[in-house]
mmCIF file of C-alpha atoms in Angstrom:
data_model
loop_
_atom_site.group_PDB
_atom_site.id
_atom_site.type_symbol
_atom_site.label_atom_id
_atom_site.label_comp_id
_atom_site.label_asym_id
_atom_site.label_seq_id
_atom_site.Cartn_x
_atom_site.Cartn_y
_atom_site.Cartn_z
ATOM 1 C CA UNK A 1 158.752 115.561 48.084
ATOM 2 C CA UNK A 2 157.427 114.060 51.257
ATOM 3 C CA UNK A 3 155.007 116.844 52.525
ATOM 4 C CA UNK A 4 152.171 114.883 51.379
ATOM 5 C CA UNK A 5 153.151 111.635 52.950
ATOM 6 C CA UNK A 6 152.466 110.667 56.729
ATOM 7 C CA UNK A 7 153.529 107.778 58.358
ATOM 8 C CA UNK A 8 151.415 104.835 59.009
ATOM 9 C CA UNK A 9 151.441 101.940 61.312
ATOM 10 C CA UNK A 10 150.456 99.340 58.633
ATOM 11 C CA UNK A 11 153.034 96.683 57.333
ATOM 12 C CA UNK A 12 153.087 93.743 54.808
ATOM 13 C CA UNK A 13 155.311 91.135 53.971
ATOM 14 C CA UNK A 14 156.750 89.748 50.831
ATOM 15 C CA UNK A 15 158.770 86.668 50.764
ATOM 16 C CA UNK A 16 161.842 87.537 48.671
ATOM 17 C CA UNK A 17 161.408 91.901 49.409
ATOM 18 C CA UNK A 18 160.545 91.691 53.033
ATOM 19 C CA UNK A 19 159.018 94.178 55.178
ATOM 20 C CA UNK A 20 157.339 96.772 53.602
ATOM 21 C CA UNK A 21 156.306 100.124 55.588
ATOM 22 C CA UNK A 22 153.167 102.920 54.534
ATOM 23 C CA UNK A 23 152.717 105.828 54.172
ATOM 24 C CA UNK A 24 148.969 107.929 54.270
ATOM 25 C CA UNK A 25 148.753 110.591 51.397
ATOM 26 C CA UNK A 26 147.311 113.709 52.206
ATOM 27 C CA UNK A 27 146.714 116.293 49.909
ATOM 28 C CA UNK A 28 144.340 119.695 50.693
ATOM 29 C CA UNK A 29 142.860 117.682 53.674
ATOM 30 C CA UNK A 30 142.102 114.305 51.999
ATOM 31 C CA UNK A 31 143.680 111.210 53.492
ATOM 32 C CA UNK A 32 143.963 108.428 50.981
ATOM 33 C CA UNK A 33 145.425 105.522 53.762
ATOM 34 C CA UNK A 34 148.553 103.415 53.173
ATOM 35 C CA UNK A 35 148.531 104.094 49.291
ATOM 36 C CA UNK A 36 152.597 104.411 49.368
ATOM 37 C CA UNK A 37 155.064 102.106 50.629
ATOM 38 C CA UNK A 38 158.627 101.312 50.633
ATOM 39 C CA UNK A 39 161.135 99.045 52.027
ATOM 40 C CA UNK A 40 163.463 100.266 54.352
ATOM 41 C CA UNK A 41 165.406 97.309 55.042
ATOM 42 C CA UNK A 42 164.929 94.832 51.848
ATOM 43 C CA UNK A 43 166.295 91.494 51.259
ATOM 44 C CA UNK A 44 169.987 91.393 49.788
ATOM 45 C CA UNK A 45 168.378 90.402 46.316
ATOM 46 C CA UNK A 46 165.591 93.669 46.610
ATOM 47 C CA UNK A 47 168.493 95.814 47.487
ATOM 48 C CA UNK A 48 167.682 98.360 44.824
ATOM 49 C CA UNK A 49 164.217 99.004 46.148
ATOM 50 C CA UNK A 50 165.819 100.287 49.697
ATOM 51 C CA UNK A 51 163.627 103.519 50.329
ATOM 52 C CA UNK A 52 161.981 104.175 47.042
ATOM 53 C CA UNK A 53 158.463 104.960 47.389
ATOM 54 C CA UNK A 54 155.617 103.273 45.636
ATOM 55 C CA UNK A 55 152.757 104.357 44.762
ATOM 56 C CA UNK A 56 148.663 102.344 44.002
ATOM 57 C CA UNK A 57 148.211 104.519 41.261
ATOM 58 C CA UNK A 58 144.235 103.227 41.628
ATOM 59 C CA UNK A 59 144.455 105.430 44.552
ATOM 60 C CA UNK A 60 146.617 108.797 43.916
ATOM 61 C CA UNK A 61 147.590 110.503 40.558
ATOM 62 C CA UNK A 62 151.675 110.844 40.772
ATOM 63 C CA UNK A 63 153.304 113.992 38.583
ATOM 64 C CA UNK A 64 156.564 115.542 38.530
#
């Protein structure tokens, strides 16, 4: 469920992954910044990863 998710501008870079892009959470009005992230063009070997979210579960509690 993306409702909670926004778009951010932030980006990181892993060698062997490659770009990673992330997402603010919001939730009832509070913004936890760039605490999700996926890859939405990964390296050949990270291929599995394409467009799976990740979560810093420091940062958010994640339930089904």
């Amino acid at each position: 469920n993306d409702e909670y998710l926004e778009p951010s501008d932030y980006r990181t870079t892993c060698p062997w992954k490659g770009e990673a892009h992330y997402y603010d959470v919001v939730v009832n009005g509070d913004r936890k910044e760039d605490t999700a992230w996926y890859y939405p063009d990964p390296s050949d070997e990270a291929s599995e990863i394409k467009d799976h979210v990740a979560f810093y579960t420091s940062e958010v509690d994640v339930a089904e």
